[in-house]
Short mmCIF file of C-alpha atoms and ligand atoms in Angstrom, two decimals:
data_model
loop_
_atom_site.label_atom_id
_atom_site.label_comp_id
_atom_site.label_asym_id
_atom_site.label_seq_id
_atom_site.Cartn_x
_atom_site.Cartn_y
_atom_site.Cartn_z
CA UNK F 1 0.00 0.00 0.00
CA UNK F 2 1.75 3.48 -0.76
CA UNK F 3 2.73 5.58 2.12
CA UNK F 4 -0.73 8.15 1.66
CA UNK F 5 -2.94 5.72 1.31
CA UNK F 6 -1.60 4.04 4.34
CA UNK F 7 -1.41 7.64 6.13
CA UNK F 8 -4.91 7.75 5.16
CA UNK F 9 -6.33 4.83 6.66
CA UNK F 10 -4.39 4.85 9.82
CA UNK F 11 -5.37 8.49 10.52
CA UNK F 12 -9.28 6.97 9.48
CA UNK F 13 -8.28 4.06 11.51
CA UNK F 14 -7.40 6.18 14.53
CA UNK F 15 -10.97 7.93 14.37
CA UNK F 16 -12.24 4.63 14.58
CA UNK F 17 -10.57 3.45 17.61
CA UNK F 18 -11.32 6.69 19.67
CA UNK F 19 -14.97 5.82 19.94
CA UNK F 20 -13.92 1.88 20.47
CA UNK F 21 -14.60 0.01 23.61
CA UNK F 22 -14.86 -3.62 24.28
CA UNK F 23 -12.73 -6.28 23.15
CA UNK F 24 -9.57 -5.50 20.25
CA UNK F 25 -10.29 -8.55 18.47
CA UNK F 26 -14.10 -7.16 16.91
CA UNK F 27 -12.08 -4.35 16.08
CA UNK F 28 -11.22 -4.56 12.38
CA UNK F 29 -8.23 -3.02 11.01
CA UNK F 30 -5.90 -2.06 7.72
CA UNK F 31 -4.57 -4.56 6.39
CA UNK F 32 -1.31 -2.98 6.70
CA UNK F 33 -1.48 -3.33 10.32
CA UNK F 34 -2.64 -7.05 10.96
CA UNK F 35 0.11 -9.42 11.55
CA UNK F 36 0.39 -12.99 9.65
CA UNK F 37 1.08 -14.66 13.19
CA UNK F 38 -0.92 -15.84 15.81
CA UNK F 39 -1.10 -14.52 19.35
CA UNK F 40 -0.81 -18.34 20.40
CA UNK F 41 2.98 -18.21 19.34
CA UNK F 42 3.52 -15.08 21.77
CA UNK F 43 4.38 -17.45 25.25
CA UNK F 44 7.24 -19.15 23.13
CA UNK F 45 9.06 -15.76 24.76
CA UNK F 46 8.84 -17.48 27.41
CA UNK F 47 11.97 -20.21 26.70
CA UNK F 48 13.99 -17.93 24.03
CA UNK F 49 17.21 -17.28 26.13
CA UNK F 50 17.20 -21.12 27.04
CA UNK F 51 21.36 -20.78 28.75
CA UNK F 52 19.84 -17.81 30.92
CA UNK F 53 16.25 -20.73 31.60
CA UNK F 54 18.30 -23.50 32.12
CA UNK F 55 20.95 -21.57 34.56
CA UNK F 56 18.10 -21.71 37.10
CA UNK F 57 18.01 -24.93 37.40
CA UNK F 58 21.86 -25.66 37.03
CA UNK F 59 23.30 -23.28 39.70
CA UNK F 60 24.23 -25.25 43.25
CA UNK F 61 26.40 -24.75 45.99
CA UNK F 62 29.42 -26.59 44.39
CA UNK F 63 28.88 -24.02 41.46
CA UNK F 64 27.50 -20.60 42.07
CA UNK F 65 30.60 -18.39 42.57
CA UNK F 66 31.03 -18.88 38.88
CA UNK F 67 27.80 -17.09 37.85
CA UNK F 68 28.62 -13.32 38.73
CA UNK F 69 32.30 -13.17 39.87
CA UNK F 70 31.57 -9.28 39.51
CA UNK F 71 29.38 -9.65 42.25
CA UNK F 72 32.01 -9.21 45.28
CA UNK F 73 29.60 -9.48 47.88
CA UNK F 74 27.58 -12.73 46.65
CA UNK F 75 27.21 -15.65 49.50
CA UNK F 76 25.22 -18.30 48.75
CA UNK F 77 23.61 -20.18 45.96
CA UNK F 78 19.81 -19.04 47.01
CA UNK F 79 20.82 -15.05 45.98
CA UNK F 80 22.49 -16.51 42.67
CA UNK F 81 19.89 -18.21 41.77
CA UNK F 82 17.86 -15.08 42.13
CA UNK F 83 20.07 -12.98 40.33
CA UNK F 84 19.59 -15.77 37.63
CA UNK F 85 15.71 -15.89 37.51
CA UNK F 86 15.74 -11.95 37.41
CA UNK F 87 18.54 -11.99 34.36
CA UNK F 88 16.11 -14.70 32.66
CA UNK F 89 13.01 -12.69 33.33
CA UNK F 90 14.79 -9.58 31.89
CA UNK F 91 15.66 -11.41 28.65
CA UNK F 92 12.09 -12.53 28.38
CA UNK F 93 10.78 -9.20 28.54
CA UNK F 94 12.84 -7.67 25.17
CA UNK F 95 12.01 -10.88 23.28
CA UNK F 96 8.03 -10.24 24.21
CA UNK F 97 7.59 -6.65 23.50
CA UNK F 98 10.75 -5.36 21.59
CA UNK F 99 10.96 -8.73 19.06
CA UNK F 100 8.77 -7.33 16.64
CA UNK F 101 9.61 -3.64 16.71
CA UNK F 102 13.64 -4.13 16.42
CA UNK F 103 14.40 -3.69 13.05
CA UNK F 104 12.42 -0.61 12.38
CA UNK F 105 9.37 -2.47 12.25
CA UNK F 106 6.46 -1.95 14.73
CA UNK F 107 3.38 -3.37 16.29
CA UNK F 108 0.87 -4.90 14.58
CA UNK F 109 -2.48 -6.66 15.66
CA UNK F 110 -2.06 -10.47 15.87
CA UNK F 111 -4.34 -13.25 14.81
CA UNK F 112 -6.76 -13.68 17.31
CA UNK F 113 -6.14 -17.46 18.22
CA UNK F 114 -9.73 -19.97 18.24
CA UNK F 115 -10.66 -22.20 21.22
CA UNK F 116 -8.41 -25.20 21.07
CA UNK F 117 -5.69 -23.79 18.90
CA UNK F 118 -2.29 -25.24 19.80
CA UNK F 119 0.95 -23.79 19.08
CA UNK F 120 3.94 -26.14 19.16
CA UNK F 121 7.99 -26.67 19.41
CA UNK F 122 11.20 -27.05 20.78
CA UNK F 123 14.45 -25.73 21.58
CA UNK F 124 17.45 -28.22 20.32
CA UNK F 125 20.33 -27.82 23.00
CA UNK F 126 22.84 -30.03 21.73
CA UNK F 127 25.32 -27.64 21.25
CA UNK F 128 25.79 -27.21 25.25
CA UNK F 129 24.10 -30.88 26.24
CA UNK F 130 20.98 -29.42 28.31
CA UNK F 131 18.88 -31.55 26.79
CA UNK F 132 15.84 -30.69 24.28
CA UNK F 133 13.05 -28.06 26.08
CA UNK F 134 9.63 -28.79 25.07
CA UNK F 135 7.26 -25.78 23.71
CA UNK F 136 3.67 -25.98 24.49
CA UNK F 137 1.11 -23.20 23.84
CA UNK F 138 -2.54 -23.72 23.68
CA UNK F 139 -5.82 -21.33 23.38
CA UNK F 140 -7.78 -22.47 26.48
CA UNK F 141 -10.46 -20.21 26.32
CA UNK F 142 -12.07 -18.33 23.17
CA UNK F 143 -14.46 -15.76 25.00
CA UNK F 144 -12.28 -14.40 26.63
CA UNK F 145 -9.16 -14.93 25.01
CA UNK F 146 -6.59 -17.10 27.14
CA UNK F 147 -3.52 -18.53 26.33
CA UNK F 148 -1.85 -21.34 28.50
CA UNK F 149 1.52 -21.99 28.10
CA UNK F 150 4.60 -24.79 29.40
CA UNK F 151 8.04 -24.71 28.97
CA UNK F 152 9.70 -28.15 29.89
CA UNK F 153 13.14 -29.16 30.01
CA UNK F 154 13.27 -32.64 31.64
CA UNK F 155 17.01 -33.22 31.44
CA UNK F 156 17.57 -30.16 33.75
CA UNK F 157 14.31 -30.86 36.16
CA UNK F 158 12.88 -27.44 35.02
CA UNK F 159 9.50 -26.29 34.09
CA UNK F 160 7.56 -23.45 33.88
CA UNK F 161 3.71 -23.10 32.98
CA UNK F 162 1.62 -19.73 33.01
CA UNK F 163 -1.55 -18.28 31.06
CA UNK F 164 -2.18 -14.65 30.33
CA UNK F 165 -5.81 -12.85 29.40
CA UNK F 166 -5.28 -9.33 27.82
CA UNK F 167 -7.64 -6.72 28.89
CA UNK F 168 -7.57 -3.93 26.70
CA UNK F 169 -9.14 -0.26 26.57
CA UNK F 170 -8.26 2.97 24.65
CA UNK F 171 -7.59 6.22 26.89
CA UNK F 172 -9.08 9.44 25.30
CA UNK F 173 -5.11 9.89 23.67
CA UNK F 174 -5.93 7.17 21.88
CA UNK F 175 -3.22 5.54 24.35
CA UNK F 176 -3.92 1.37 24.03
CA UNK F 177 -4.10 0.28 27.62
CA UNK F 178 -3.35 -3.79 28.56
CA UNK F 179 -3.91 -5.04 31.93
CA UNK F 180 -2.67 -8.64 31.74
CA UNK F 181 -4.40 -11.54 33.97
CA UNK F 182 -2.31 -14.55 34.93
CA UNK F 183 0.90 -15.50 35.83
CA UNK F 184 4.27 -18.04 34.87
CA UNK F 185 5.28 -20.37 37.52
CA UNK F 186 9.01 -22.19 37.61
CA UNK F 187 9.96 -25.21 39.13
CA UNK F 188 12.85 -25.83 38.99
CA UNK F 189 14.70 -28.47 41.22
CA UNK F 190 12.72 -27.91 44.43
CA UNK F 191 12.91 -24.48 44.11
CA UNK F 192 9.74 -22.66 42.57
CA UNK F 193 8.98 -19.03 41.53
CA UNK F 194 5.47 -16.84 41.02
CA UNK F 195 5.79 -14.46 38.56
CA UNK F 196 3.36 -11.99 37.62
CA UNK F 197 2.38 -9.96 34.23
CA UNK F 198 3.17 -6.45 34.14
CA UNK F 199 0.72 -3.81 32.72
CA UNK F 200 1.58 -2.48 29.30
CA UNK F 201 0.78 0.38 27.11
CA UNK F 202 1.07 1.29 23.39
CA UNK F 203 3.04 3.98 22.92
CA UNK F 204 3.64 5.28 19.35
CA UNK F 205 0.13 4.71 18.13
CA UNK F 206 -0.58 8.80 16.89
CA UNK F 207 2.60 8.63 14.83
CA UNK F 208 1.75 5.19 13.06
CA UNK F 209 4.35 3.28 14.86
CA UNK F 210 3.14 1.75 17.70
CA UNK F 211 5.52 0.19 20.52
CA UNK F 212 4.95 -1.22 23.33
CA UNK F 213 6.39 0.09 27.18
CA UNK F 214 5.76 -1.68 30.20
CA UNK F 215 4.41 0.22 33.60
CA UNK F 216 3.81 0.30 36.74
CA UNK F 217 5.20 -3.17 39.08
CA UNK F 218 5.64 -6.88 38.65
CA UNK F 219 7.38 -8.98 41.25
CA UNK F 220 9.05 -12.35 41.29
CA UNK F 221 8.39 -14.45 44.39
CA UNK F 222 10.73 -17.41 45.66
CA UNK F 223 9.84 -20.45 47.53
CA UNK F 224 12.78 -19.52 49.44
CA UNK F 225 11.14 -16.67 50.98
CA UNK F 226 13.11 -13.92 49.10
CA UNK F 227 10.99 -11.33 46.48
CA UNK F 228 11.86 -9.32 43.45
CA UNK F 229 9.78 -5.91 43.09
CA UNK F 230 10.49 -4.29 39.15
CA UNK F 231 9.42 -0.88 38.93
CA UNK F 232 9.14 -0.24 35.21
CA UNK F 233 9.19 3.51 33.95
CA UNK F 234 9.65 4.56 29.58
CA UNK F 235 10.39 7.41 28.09
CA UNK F 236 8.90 10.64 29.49
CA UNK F 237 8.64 9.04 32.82
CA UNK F 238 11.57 10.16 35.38
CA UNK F 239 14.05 8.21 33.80
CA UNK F 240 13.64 9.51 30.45
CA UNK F 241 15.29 6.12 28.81
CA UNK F 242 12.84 3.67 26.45
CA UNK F 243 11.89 0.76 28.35
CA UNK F 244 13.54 1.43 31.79
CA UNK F 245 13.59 -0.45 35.04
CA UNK F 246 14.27 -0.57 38.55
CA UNK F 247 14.35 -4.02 40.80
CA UNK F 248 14.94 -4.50 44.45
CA UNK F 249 15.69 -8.08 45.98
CA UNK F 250 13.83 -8.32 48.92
CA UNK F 251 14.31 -11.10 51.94
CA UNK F 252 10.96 -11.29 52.21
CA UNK F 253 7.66 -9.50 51.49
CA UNK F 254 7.02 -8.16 55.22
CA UNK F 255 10.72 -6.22 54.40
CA UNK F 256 9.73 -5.03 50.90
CA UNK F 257 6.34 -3.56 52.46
CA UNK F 258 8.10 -1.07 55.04
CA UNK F 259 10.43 -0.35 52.37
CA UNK F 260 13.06 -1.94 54.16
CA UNK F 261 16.21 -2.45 53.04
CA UNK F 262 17.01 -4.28 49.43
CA UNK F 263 19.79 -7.10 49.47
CA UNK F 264 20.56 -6.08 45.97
CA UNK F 265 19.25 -2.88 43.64
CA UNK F 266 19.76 -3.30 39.70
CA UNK F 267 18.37 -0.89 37.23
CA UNK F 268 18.60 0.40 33.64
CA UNK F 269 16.95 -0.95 30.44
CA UNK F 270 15.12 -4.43 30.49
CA UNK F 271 15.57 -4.69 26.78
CA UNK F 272 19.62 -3.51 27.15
CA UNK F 273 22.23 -3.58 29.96
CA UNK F 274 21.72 -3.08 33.32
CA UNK F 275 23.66 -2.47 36.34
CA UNK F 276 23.67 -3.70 40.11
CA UNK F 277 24.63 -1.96 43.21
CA UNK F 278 27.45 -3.90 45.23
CA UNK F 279 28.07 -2.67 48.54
CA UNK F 280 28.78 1.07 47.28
CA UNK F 281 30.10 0.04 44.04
CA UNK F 282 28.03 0.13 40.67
CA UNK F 283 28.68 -3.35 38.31
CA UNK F 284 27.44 -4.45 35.24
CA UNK F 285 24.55 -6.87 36.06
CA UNK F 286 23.23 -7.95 32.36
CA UNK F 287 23.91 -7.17 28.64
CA UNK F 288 21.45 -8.77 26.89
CA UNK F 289 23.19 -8.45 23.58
CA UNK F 290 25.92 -11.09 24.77
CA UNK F 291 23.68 -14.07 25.10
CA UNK F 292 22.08 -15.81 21.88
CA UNK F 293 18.34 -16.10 21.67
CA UNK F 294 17.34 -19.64 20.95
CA UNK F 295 14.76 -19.95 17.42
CA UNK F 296 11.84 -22.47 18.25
CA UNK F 297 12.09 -25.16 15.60
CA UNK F 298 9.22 -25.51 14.58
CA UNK F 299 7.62 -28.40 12.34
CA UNK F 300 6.86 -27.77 8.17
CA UNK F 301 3.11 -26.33 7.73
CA UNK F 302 2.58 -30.27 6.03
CA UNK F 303 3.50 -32.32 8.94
CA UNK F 304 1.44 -29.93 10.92
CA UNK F 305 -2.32 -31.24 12.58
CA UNK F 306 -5.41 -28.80 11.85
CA UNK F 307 -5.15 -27.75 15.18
CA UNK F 308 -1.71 -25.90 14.82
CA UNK F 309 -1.81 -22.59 14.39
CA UNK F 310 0.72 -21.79 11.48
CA UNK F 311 -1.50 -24.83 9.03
CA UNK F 312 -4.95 -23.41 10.80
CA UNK F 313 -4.12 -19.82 9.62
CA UNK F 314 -1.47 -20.42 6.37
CA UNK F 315 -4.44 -18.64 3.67
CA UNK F 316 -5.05 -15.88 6.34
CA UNK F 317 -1.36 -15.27 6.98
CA UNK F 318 -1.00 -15.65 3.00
CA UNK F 319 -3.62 -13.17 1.99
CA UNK F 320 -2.27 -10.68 4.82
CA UNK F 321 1.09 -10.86 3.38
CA UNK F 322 -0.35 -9.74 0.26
CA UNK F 323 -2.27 -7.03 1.83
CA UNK F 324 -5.86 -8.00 -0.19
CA UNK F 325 -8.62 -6.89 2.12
CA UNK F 326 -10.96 -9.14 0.39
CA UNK F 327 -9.02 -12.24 0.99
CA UNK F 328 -8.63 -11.51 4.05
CA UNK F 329 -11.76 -10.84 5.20
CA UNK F 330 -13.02 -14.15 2.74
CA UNK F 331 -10.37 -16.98 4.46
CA UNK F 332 -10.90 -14.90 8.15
CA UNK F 333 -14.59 -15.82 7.33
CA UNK F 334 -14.17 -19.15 6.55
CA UNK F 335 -12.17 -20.38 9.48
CA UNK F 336 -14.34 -18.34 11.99
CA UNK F 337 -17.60 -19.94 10.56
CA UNK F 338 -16.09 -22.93 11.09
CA UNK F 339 -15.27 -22.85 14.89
CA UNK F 340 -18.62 -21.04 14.90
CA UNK F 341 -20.31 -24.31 13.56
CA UNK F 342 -18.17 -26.76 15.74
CA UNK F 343 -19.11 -24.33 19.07
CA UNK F 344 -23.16 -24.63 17.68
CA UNK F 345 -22.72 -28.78 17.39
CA UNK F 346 -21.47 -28.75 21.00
CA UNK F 347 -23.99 -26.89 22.27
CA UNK F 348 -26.40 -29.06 20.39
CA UNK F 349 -24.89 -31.89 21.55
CA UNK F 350 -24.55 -30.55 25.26
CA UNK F 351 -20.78 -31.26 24.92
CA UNK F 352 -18.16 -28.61 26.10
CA UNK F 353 -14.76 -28.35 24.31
CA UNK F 354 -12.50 -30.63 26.16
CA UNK F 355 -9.29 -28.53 26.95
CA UNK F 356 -6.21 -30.41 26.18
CA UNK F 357 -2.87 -29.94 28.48
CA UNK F 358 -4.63 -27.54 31.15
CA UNK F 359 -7.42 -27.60 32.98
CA UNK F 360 -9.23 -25.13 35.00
CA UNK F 361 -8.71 -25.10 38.76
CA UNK F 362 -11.15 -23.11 41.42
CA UNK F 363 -8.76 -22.36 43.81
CA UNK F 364 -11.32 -21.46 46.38
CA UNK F 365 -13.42 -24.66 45.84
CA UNK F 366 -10.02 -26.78 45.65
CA UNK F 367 -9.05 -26.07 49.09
CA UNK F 368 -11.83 -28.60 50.04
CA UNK F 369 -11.32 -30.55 47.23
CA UNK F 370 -7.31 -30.65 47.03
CA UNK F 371 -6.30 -32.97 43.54
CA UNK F 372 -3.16 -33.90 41.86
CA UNK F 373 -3.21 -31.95 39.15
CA UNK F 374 -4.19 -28.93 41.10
CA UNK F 375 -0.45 -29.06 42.19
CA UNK F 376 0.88 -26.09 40.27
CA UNK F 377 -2.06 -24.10 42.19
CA UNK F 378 -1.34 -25.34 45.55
CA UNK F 379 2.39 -23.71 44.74
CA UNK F 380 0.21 -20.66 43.54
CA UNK F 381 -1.33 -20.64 46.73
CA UNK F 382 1.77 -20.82 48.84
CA UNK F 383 3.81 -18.48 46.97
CA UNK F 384 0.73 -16.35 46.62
CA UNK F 385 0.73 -15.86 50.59
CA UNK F 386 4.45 -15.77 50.76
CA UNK F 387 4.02 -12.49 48.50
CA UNK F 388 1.01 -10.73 49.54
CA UNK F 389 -0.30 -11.35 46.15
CA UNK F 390 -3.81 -11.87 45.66
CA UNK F 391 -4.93 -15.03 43.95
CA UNK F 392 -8.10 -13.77 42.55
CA UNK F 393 -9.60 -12.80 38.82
CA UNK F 394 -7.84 -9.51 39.17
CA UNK F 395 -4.69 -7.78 36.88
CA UNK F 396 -1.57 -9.88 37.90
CA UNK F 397 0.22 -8.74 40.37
CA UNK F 398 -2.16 -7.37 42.63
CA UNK F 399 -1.65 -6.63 46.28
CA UNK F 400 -3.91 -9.13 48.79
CA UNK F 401 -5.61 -6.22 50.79
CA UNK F 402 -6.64 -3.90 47.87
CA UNK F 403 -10.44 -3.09 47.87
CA UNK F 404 -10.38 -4.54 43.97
CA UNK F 405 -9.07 -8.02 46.24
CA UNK F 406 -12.04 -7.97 48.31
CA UNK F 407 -14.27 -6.87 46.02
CA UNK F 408 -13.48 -9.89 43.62
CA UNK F 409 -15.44 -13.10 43.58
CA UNK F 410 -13.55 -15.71 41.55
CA UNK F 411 -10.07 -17.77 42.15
CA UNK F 412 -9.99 -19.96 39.28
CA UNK F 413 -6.55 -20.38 36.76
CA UNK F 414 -5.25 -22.57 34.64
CA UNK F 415 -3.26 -25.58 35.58
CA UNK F 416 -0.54 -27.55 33.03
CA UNK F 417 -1.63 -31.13 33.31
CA UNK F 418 1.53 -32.98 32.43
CA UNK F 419 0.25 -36.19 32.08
CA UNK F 420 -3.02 -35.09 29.59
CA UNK F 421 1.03 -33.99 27.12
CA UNK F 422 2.54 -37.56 27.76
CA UNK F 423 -0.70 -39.38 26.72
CA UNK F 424 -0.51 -36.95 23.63
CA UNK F 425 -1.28 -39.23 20.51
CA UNK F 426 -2.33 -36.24 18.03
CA UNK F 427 0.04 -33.42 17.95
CA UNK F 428 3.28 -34.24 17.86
CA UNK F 429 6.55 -31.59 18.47
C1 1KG N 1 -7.34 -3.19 17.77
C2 1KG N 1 -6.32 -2.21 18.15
C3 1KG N 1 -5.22 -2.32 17.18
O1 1KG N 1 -5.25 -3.10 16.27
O2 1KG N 1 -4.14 -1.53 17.41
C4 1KG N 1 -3.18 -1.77 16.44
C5 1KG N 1 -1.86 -1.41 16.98
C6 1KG N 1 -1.16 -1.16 15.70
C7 1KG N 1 -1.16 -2.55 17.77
C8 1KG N 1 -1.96 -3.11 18.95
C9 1KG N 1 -1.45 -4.49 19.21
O3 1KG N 1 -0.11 -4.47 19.73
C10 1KG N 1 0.15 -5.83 20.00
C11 1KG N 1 1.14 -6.03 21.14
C12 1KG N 1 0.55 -7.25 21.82
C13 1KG N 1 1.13 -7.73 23.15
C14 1KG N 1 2.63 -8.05 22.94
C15 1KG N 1 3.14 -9.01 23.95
C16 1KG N 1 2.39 -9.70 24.82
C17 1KG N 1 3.08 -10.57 25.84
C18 1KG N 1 2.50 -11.97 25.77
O4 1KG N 1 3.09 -12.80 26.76
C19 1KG N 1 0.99 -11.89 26.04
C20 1KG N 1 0.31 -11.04 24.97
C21 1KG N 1 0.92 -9.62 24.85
C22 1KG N 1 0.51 -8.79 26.06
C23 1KG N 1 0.37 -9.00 23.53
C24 1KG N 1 -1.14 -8.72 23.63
C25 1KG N 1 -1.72 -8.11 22.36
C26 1KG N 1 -0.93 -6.86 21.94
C27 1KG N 1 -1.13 -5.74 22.91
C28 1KG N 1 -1.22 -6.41 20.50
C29 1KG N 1 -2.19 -5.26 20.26
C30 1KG N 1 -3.56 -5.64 19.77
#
């Protein structure tokens, strides 16, 4: 499309958006700004710096001095290891909302993934023996739109499993708003970790170019009592620098409340280098541009099941590419109509969609009836208190005693079922 015409219907677009409310996907858009890929292949961000993922599991006492030897004042594995799960979460961070905007390019509306649609892979790590880590990704729920996801490395006793809802409003600057629900969880060798979704804006979108900037606070909580709190602040804010940060290691959440003393400070840019505070001295913590991001490999479109989302959407993503509105619209139509039917023959049927690797756990009705695979949510549970995190249906990351806590009725998430992947037969990685 030439450069008016696209000025054209992004300003037209814009006017369109400003009276918008609800939810982005019954929001149609320029072809020019739809993206070929699903939102189902967004979690694979996840497992993308697989050294700095597999480190958490690999660092012990016989080891740990070897991780940050810039670190003077480092004294145990524990605060390693927490150094490592905050340099992972870091790297996960530019991968999920810099990946797409690095060369130039900027933010464009994904497909909106159908109940049921999986998104497979792996990452192959023969080079440094850690064993293969298995991608799973899968759209749990249609209305609203949720995405469960697992990492799994088995080799290094590591996994982590999470799902995220997006809820999305415009401000009157046309500013895109997402408050994310959910959360990841790690295990990793005994050890486990809650980590919540941080809020996110669109910046960008009045000069065509939309990016996105994280705000406001996420935290990191460890079975072994100690807390991360990440500030996150962009441009404009007091920092001034794109995609800035600030994170505090806590010994516990009672000491982060009274703003008690940190055991370690690092700041700068989560999609760049930061640095840490030693004792008085000021260290480099994390480049990101020294460590390799991992590709998923991912399976050829023809050895690909209905289900997966590159085969499921290949004329969509085809007709995007070429930017022709009507095909669009024509192959969007025909796959929609089609879950449409398949959602009208359950109903007729009285059958629900059978989810396949999660399932859905009440955590309020659980703690009477307490089940195996509710054991990722009894973790939730413990780290949950450990925090002062609520557990309910509320924007990740909230505090326990806020009135939007109280207020809330439902504790239900999404639980990787690990044995519903072994008995796989269909999809294969
Ligand atoms: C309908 C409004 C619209 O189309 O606006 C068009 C704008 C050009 C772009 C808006 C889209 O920007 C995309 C960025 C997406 C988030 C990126 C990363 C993540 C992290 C991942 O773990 C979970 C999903 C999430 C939060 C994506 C959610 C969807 C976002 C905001 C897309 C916007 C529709």
């Amino acid at each position: 499309m030439t450069e008016y015409a696209e000025t054209v219907s992004w300003s037209s677009f814009l006017k369109s958006i400003s009276s918008f409310s609800g939810d982005l996907s019954a929001l149609s858009a320029p072809p020019f700004i739809l993206s070929p890929v699903s939102l189902s292949e967004f979690s694979q961000y996840w497992g993308t710096y697989q050294d700095l993922f597999l480190a958490i599991a690999q660092i012990n006492k016989q080891n740990y001095q070897a991780y940050y030897p810039q670190i003077r004042s480092i004294d145990t594995p524990e605060v390693t290891r927490m150094l490592a799960v905050l340099q992972w979460y870091l790297a996960t961070l530019k991968c999920q909302y810099t990946s797409r905007t690095q060369k130039g390019g900027f933010e464009k509306k994904p497909l909106n993934p159908f109940l049921g649609e999986v998104f497979v892979g792996k990452w192959e790590n023969n080079e440094t023996k850690k064993g293969d880590t298995v991608f799973l990704s899968e759209q749990v729920s249609h209305h609203p739109p949720v995405n469960a996801f697992a990492v799994i490395n088995e080799e290094n006793n590591i996994q982590l499993q999470g799902y995220t809802q997006i809820k999305s409003s415009f401000s009157k600057t046309l500013k895109l708003n997402v408050k994310q629900h959910g959360h990841a969880i790690i295990d990793a060798n005994g050890n486990s970790f809650l980590i919540t979704l941080p809020a996110i804006h669109l910046e960008g979108m009045l000069v065509a170019s939309p990016y996105v900037e994280l705000e406001d606070k996420s935290y990191i909580q460890s079975s072994c009592g100690m807390i991360w709190r990440i500030e996150y602040s962009g441009k404009g804010y007091f920092s001034g620098q794109k995609n800035s940060f600030k994170a505090n290691l806590y010994v516990n959440s009672t000491v982060m409340e009274k703003e008690g003393k940190p055991i370690y400070t690092v700041s700068g840019q989560w999609s760049g280098a930061s640095t840490i505070l030693d004792g008085s001295k000021e260290v480099l913590f994390s480049d990101i541009s020294r460590y390799q991001p991992h590709s998923l490999q991912v399976k050829p479109i023809d050895n690909q099941h209905d289900l997966e989302s590159r085969k499921a959407w290949d004329d969509v993503a085809k007709a995007i590419e070429l930017g022709d509105m009507k095909l669009i619209s024509q192959t969007k139509n025909k796959l929609e109509n089609h879950q449409r039917k398949l959602r009208r023959k359950e109903e007729q049927e009285n059958k629900h969609w059978q989810n396949r690797w999660f399932k859905r756990v009440d955590v309020i009705k659980a703690k009477t009836e307490p089940d195996l695979e509710g054991e990722a949510i009894n973790k939730l549970v413990a780290l949950a208190k450990l925090s002062g995190l609520s557990i309910k249906n509320i924007p990740s990351g909230s505090k326990h005693n806020t009135k939007e806590h109280k207020k809330a009725t439902t504790a239900s998430h999404w639980s990787f079922v690990m044995n519903n992947w072994l008995n796989e037969k269909e999809i294969k990685i």
